[in-house]
mmCIF file of C-alpha atoms and ligand atoms in Angstrom:
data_model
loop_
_atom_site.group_PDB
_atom_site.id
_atom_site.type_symbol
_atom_site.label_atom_id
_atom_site.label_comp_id
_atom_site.label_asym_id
_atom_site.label_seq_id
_atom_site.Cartn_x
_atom_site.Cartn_y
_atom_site.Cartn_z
ATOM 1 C CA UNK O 1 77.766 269.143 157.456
ATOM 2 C CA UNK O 2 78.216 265.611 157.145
ATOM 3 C CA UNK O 3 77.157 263.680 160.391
ATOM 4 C CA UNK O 4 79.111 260.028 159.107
ATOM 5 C CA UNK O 5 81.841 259.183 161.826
ATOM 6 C CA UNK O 6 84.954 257.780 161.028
ATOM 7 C CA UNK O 7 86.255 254.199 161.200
ATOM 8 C CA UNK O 8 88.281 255.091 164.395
ATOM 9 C CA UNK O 9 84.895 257.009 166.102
ATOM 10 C CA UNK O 10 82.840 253.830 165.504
ATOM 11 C CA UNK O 11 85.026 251.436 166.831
ATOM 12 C CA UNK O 12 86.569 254.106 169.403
ATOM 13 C CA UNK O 13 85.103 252.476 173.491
ATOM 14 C CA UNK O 14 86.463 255.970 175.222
ATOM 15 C CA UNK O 15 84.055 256.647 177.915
ATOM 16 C CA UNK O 16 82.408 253.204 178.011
ATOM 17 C CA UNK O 17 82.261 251.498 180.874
ATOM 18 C CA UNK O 18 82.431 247.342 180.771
ATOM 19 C CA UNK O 19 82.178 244.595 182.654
ATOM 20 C CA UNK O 20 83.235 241.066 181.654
ATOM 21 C CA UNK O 21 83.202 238.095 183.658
ATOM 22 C CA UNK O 22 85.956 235.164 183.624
ATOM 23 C CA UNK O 23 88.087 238.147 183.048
ATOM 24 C CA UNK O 24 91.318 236.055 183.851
ATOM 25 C CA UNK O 25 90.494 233.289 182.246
ATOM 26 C CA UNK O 26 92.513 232.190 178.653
ATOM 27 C CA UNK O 27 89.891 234.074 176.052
ATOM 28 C CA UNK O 28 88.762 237.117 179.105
ATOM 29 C CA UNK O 29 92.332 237.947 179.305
ATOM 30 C CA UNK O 30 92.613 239.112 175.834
ATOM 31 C CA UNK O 31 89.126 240.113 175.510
ATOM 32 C CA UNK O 32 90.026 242.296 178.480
ATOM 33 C CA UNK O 33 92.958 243.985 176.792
ATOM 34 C CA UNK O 34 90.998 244.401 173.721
ATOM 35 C CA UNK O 35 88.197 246.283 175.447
ATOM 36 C CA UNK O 36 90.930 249.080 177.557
ATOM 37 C CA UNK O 37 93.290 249.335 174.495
ATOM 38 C CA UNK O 38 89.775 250.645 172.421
ATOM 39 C CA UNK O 39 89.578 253.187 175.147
ATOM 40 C CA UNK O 40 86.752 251.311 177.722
ATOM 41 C CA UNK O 41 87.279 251.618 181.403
ATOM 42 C CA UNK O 42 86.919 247.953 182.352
ATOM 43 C CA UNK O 43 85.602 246.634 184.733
ATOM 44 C CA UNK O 44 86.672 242.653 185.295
ATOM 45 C CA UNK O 45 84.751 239.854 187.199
ATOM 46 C CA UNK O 46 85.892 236.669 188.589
ATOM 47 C CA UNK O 47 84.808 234.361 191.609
ATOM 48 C CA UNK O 48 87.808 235.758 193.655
ATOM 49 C CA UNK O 49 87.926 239.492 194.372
ATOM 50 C CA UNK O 50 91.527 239.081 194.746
ATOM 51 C CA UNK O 51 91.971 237.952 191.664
ATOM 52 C CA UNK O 52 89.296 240.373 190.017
ATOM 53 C CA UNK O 53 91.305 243.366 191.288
ATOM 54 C CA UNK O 54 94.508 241.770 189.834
ATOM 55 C CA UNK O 55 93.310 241.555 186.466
ATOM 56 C CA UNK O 56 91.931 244.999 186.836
ATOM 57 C CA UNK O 57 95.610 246.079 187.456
ATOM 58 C CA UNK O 58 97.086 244.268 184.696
ATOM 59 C CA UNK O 59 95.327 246.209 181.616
ATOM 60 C CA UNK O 60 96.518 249.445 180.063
ATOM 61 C CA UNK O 61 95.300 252.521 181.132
ATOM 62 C CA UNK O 62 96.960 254.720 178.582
ATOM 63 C CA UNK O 63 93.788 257.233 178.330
ATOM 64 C CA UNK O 64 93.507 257.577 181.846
ATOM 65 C CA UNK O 65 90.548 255.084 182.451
ATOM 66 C CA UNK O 66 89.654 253.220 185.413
ATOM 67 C CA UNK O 67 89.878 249.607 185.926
ATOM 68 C CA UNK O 68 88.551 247.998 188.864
ATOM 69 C CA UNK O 69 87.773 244.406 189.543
ATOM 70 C CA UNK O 70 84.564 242.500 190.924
ATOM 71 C CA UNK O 71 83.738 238.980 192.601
ATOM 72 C CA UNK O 72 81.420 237.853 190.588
ATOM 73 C CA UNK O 73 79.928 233.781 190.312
ATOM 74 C CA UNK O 74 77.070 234.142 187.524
ATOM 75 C CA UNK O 75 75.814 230.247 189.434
ATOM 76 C CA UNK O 76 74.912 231.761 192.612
ATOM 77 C CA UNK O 77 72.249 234.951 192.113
ATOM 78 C CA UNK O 78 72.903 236.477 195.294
ATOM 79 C CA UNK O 79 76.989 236.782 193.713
ATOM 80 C CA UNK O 80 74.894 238.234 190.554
ATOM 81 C CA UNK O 81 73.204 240.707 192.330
ATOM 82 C CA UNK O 82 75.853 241.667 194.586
ATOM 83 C CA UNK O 83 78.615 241.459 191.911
ATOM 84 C CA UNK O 84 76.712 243.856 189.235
ATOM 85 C CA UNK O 85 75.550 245.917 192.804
ATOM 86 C CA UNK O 86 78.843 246.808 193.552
ATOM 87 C CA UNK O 87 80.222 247.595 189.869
ATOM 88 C CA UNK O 88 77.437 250.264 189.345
ATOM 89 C CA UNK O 89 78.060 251.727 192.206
ATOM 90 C CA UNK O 90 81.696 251.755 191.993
ATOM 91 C CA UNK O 91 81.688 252.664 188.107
ATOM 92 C CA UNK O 92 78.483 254.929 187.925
ATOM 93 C CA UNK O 93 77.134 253.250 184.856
ATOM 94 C CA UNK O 94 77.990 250.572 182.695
ATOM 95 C CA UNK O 95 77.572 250.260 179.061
ATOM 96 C CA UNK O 96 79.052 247.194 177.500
ATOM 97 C CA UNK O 97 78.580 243.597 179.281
ATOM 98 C CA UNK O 98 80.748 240.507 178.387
ATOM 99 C CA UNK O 99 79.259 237.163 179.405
ATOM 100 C CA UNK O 100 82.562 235.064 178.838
ATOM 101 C CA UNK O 101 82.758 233.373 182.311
ATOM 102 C CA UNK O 102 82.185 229.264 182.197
ATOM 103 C CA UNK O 103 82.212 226.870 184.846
ATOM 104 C CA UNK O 104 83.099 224.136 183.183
ATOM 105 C CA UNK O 105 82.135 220.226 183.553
ATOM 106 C CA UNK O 106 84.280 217.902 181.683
ATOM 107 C CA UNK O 107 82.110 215.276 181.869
ATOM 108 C CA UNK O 108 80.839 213.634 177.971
ATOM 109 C CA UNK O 109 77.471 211.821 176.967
ATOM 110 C CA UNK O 110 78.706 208.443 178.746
ATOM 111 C CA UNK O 111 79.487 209.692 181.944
ATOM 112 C CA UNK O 112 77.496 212.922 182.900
ATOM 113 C CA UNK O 113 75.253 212.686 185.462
ATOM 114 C CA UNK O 114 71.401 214.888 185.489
ATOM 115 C CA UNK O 115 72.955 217.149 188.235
ATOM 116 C CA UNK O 116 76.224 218.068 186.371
ATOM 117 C CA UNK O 117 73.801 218.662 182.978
ATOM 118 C CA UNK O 118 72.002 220.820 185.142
ATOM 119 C CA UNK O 119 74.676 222.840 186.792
ATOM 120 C CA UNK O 120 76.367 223.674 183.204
ATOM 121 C CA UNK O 121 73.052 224.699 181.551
ATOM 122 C CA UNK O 122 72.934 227.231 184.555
ATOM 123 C CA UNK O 123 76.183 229.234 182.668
ATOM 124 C CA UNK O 124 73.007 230.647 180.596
ATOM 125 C CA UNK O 125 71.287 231.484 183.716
ATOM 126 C CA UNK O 126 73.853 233.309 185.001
ATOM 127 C CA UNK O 127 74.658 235.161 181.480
ATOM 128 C CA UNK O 128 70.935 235.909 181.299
ATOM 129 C CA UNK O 129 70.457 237.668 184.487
ATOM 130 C CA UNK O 130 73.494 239.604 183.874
ATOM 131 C CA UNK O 131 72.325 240.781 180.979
ATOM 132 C CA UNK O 132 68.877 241.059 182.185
ATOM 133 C CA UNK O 133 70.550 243.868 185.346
ATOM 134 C CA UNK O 134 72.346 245.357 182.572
ATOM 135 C CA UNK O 135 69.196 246.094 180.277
ATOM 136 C CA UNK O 136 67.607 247.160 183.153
ATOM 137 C CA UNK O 137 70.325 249.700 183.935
ATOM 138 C CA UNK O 138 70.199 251.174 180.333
ATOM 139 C CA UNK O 139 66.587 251.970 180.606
ATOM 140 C CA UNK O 140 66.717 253.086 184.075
ATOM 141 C CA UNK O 141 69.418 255.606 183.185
ATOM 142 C CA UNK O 142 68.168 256.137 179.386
ATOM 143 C CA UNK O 143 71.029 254.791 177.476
ATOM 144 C CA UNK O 144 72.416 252.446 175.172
ATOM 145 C CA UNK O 145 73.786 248.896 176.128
ATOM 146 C CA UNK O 146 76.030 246.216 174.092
ATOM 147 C CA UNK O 147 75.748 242.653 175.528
ATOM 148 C CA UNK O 148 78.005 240.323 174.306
ATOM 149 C CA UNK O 149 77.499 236.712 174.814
ATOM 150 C CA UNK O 150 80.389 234.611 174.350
ATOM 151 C CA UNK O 151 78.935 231.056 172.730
ATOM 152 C CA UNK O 152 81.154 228.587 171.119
ATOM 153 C CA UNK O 153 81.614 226.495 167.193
ATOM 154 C CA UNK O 154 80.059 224.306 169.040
ATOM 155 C CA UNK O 155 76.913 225.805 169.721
ATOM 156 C CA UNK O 156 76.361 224.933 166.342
ATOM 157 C CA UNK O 157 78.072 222.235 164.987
ATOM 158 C CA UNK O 158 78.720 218.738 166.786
ATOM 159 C CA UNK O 159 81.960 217.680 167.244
ATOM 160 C CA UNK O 160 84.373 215.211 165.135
ATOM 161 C CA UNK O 161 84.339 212.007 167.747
ATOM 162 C CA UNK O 162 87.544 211.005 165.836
ATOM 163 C CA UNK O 163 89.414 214.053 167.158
ATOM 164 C CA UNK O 164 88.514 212.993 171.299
ATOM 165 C CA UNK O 165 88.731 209.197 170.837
ATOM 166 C CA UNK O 166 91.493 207.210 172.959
ATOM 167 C CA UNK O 167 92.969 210.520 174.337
ATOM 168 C CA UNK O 168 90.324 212.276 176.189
ATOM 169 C CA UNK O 169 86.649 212.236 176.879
ATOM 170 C CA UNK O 170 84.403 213.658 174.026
ATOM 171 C CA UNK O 171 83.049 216.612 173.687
ATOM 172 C CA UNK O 172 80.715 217.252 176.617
ATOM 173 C CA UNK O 173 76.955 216.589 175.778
ATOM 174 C CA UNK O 174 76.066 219.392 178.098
ATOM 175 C CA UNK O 175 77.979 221.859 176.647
ATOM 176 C CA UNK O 176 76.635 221.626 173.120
ATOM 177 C CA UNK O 177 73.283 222.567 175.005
ATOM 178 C CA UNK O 178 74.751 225.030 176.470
ATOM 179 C CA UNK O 179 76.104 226.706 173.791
ATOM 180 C CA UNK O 180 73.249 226.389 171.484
ATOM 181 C CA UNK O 181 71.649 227.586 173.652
ATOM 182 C CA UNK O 182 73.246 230.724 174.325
ATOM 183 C CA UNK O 183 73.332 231.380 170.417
ATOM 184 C CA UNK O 184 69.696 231.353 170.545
ATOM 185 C CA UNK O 185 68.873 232.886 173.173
ATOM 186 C CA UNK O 186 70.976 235.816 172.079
ATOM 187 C CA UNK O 187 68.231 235.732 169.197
ATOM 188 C CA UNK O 188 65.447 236.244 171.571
ATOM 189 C CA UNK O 189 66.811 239.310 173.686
ATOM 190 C CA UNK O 190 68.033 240.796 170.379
ATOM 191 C CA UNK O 191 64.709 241.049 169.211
ATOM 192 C CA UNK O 192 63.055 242.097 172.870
ATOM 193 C CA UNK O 193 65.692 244.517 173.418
ATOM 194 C CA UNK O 194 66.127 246.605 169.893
ATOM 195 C CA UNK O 195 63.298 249.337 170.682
ATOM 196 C CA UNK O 196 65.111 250.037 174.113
ATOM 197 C CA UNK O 197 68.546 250.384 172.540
ATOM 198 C CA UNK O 198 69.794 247.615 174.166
ATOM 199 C CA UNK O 199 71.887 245.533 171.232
ATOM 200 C CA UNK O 200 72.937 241.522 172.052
ATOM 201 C CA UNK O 201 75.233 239.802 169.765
ATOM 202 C CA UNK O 202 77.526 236.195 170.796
ATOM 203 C CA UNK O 203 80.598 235.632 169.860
ATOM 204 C CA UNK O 204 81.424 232.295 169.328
ATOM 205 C CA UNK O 205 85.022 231.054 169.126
ATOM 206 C CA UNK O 206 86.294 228.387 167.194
ATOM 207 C CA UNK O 207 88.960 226.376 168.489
ATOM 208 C CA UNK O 208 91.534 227.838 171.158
ATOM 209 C CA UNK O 209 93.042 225.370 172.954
ATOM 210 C CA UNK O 210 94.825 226.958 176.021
ATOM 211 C CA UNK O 211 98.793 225.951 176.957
ATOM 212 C CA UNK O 212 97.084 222.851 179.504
ATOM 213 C CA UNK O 213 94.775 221.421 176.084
ATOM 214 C CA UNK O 214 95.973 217.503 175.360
ATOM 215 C CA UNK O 215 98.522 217.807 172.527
ATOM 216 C CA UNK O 216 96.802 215.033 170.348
ATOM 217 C CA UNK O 217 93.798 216.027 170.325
ATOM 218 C CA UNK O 218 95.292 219.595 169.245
ATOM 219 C CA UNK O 219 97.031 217.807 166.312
ATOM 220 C CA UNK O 220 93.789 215.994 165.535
ATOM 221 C CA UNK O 221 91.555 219.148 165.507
ATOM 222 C CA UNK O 222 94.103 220.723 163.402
ATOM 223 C CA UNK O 223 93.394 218.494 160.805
ATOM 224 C CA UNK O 224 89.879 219.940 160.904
ATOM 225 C CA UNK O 225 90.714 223.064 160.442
ATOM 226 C CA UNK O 226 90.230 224.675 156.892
ATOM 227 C CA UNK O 227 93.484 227.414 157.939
ATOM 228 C CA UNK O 228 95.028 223.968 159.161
ATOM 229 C CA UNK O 229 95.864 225.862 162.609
ATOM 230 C CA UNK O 230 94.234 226.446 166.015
ATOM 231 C CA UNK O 231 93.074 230.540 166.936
ATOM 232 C CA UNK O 232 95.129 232.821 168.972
ATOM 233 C CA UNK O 233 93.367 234.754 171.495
ATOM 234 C CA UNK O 234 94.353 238.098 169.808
ATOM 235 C CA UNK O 235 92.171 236.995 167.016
ATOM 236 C CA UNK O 236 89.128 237.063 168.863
ATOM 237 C CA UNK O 237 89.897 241.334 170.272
ATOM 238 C CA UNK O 238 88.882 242.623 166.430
ATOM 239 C CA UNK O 239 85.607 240.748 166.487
ATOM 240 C CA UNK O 240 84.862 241.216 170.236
ATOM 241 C CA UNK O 241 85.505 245.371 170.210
ATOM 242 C CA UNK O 242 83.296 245.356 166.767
ATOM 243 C CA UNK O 243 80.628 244.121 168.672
ATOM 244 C CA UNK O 244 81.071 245.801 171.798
ATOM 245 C CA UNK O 245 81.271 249.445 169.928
ATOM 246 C CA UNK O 246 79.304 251.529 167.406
ATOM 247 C CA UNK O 247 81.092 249.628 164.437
ATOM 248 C CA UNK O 248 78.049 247.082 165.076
ATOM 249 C CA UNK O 249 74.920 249.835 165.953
ATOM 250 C CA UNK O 250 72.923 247.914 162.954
ATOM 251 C CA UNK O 251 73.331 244.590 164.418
ATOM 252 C CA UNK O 252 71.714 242.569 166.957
ATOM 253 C CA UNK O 253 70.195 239.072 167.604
ATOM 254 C CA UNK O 254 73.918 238.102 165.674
ATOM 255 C CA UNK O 255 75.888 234.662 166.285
ATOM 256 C CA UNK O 256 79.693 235.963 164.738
ATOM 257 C CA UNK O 257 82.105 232.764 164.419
ATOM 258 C CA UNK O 258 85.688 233.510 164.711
ATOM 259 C CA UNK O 259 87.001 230.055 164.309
ATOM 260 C CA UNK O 260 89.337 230.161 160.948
ATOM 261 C CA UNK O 261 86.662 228.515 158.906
ATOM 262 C CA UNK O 262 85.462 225.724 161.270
ATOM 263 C CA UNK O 263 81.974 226.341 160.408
ATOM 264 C CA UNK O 264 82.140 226.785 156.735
ATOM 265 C CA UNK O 265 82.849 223.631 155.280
HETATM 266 N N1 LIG L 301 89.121 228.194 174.585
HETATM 267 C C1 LIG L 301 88.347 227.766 173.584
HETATM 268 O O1 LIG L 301 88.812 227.034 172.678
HETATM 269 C C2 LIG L 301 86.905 228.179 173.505
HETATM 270 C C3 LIG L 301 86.206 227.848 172.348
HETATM 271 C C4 LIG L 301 84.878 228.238 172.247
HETATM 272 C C5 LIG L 301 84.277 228.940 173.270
HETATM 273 N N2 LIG L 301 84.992 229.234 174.391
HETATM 274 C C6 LIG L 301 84.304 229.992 175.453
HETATM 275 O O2 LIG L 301 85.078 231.112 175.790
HETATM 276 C C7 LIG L 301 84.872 231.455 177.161
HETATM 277 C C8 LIG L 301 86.211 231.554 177.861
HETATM 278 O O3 LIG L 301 86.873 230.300 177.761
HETATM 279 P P1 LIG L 301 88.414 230.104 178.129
HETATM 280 O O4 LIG L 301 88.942 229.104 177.180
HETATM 281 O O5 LIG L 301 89.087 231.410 178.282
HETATM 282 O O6 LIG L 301 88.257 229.368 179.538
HETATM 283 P P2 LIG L 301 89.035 229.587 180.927
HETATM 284 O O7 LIG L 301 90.445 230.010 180.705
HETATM 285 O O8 LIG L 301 88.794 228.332 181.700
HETATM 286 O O9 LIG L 301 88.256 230.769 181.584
HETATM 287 C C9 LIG L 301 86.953 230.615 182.047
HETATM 288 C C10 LIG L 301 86.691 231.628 183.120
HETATM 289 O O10 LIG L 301 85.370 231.428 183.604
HETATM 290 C C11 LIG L 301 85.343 231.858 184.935
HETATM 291 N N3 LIG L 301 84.290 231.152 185.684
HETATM 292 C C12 LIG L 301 84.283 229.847 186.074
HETATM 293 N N4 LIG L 301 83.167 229.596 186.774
HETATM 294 C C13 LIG L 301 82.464 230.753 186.828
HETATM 295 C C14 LIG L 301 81.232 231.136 187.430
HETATM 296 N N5 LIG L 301 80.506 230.252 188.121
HETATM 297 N N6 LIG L 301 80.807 232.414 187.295
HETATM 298 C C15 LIG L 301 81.549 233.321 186.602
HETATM 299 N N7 LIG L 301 82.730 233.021 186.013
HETATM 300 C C16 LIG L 301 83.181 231.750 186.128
HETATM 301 C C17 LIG L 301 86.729 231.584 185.516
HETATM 302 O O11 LIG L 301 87.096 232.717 186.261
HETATM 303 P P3 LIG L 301 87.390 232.717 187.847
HETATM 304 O O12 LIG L 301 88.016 231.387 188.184
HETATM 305 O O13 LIG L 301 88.361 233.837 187.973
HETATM 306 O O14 LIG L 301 86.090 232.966 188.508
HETATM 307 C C18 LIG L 301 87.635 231.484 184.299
HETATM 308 O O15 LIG L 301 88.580 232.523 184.253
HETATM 309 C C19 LIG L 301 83.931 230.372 177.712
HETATM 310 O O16 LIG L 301 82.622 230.835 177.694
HETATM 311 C C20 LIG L 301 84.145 229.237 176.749
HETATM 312 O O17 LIG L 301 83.045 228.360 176.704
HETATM 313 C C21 LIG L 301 86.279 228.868 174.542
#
């Protein structure tokens, strides 16, 4: 008897449990969605509990899963230890971790200061420790884990400084780091991780400028893009629940673009 599963077992999340930080956020929000409608209970992070618990509420629970919400600030590791504390105890176990959250600094090469580098190169902190509880969980309870790392186009490309000029501040310096950062470090747990089962991939968006982005520089990015258009969040729920499921058992240590081609020319 044939032991292949289907397409819809491989990619199917029912009784997963994740968590995913910045859960409210433009890209969680969809990511979110994407993770209940394959099946996942879900649970959703943010720095306000309220908040947490609100997004929680907001996702479909058509299969009868459980959503719950916790405060969770991946800068501070008390909030880390805490945050993850409370959703194991709460959910049981926890199988798929999304490291989207970002505090952001706006700041570019000409104005940052050493502190503000600093503070945004701790977003990898934070997205290591999490992932660090969550191996740790896996192998304390004998399981499987996904970890997804959210990185960024530009954790591997600079930026066009033609396409920030005159209308807003550049890139920022910091967050190039960052990103690249996060791409590579994905690398390193991949590898550390395989033999306990524990799989790490990044996904790393290309642009998707949210409803508040500067419309020029929108326009001017557009220009840059090979589909000639900017990515809808939806686009990213395919790539995100591949990773997160079965559909990817054979990969780890992966950077996956979705960013309609940024990368490729
Ligand atoms: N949008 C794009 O074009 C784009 C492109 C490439 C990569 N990305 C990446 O995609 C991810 C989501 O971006 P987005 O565009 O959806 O941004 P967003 O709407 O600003 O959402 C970011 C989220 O991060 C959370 N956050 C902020 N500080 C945090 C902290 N200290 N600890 C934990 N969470 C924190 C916030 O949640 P709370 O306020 O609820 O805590 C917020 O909802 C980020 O990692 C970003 O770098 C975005």
């Amino acid at each position: 008897m044939s032991t292949e599963r289907t397409v819809s077992q491989l990619f199917d999340l029912r009784g997963k449990t994740a968590l995913i930080s910045g859960a409210g956020g433009w890209l969680g929000s969809a990511m979110s969605r994407a993770l209940a409608e394959a099946g996942a209970n879900v649970i959703t992070s943010s720095r306000d509990a309220a908040k947490a618990a609100e997004c929680a509420a907001a996702l479909p629970a058509g299969g009868g899963q459980t959503h719950f919400g916790v405060a969770l600030d991946h800068l501070d590791e008390a909030s880390i230890e805490n945050g993850f504390t409370d959703a194991l105890l709460r959910a049981g176990r926890i199988d798929i971790l999304v490291n989207n959250g970002h505090a952001a600094n706006g700041s570019d090469l000409t104005t940052v200061t050493g502190e503000e580098f600093n503070r945004s190169l701790a977003n990898a902190t934070g997205y290591f420790l999490l992932a660090r509880k969550l191996h740790d969980h896996a192998v304390a309870r004998g399981g499987g884990a996904s970890i997804v790392m959210i990185g960024s186009m530009y954790g591997v490309v600079g930026s066009y400084p033609e396409a920030y000029e005159g209308v807003v501040p550049a890139s920022p310096v910091a967050y190039h780091a960052l990103k690249g950062g996060i791409v590579h470090m994905t690398r390193h747990l991949g590898v550390y991780w395989a033999k306990d089962g524990v799989r790490v991939n990044c996904l790393s968006p290309g642009p998707f400028p949210g409803p508040a982005a500067n419309a020029t520089m929108v326009e001017r990015l557009t220009t840059k893009s090979p589909m000639g258009r900017m990515g809808r969040p939806e686009e990213l729920k395919g790539a995100l629940v591949f990773l997160a499921s079965e559909a990817s058992s054979y990969v780890t240590g992966q950077n996956l673009l979705v960013d309609g081609g940024w990368t490729a020319w």
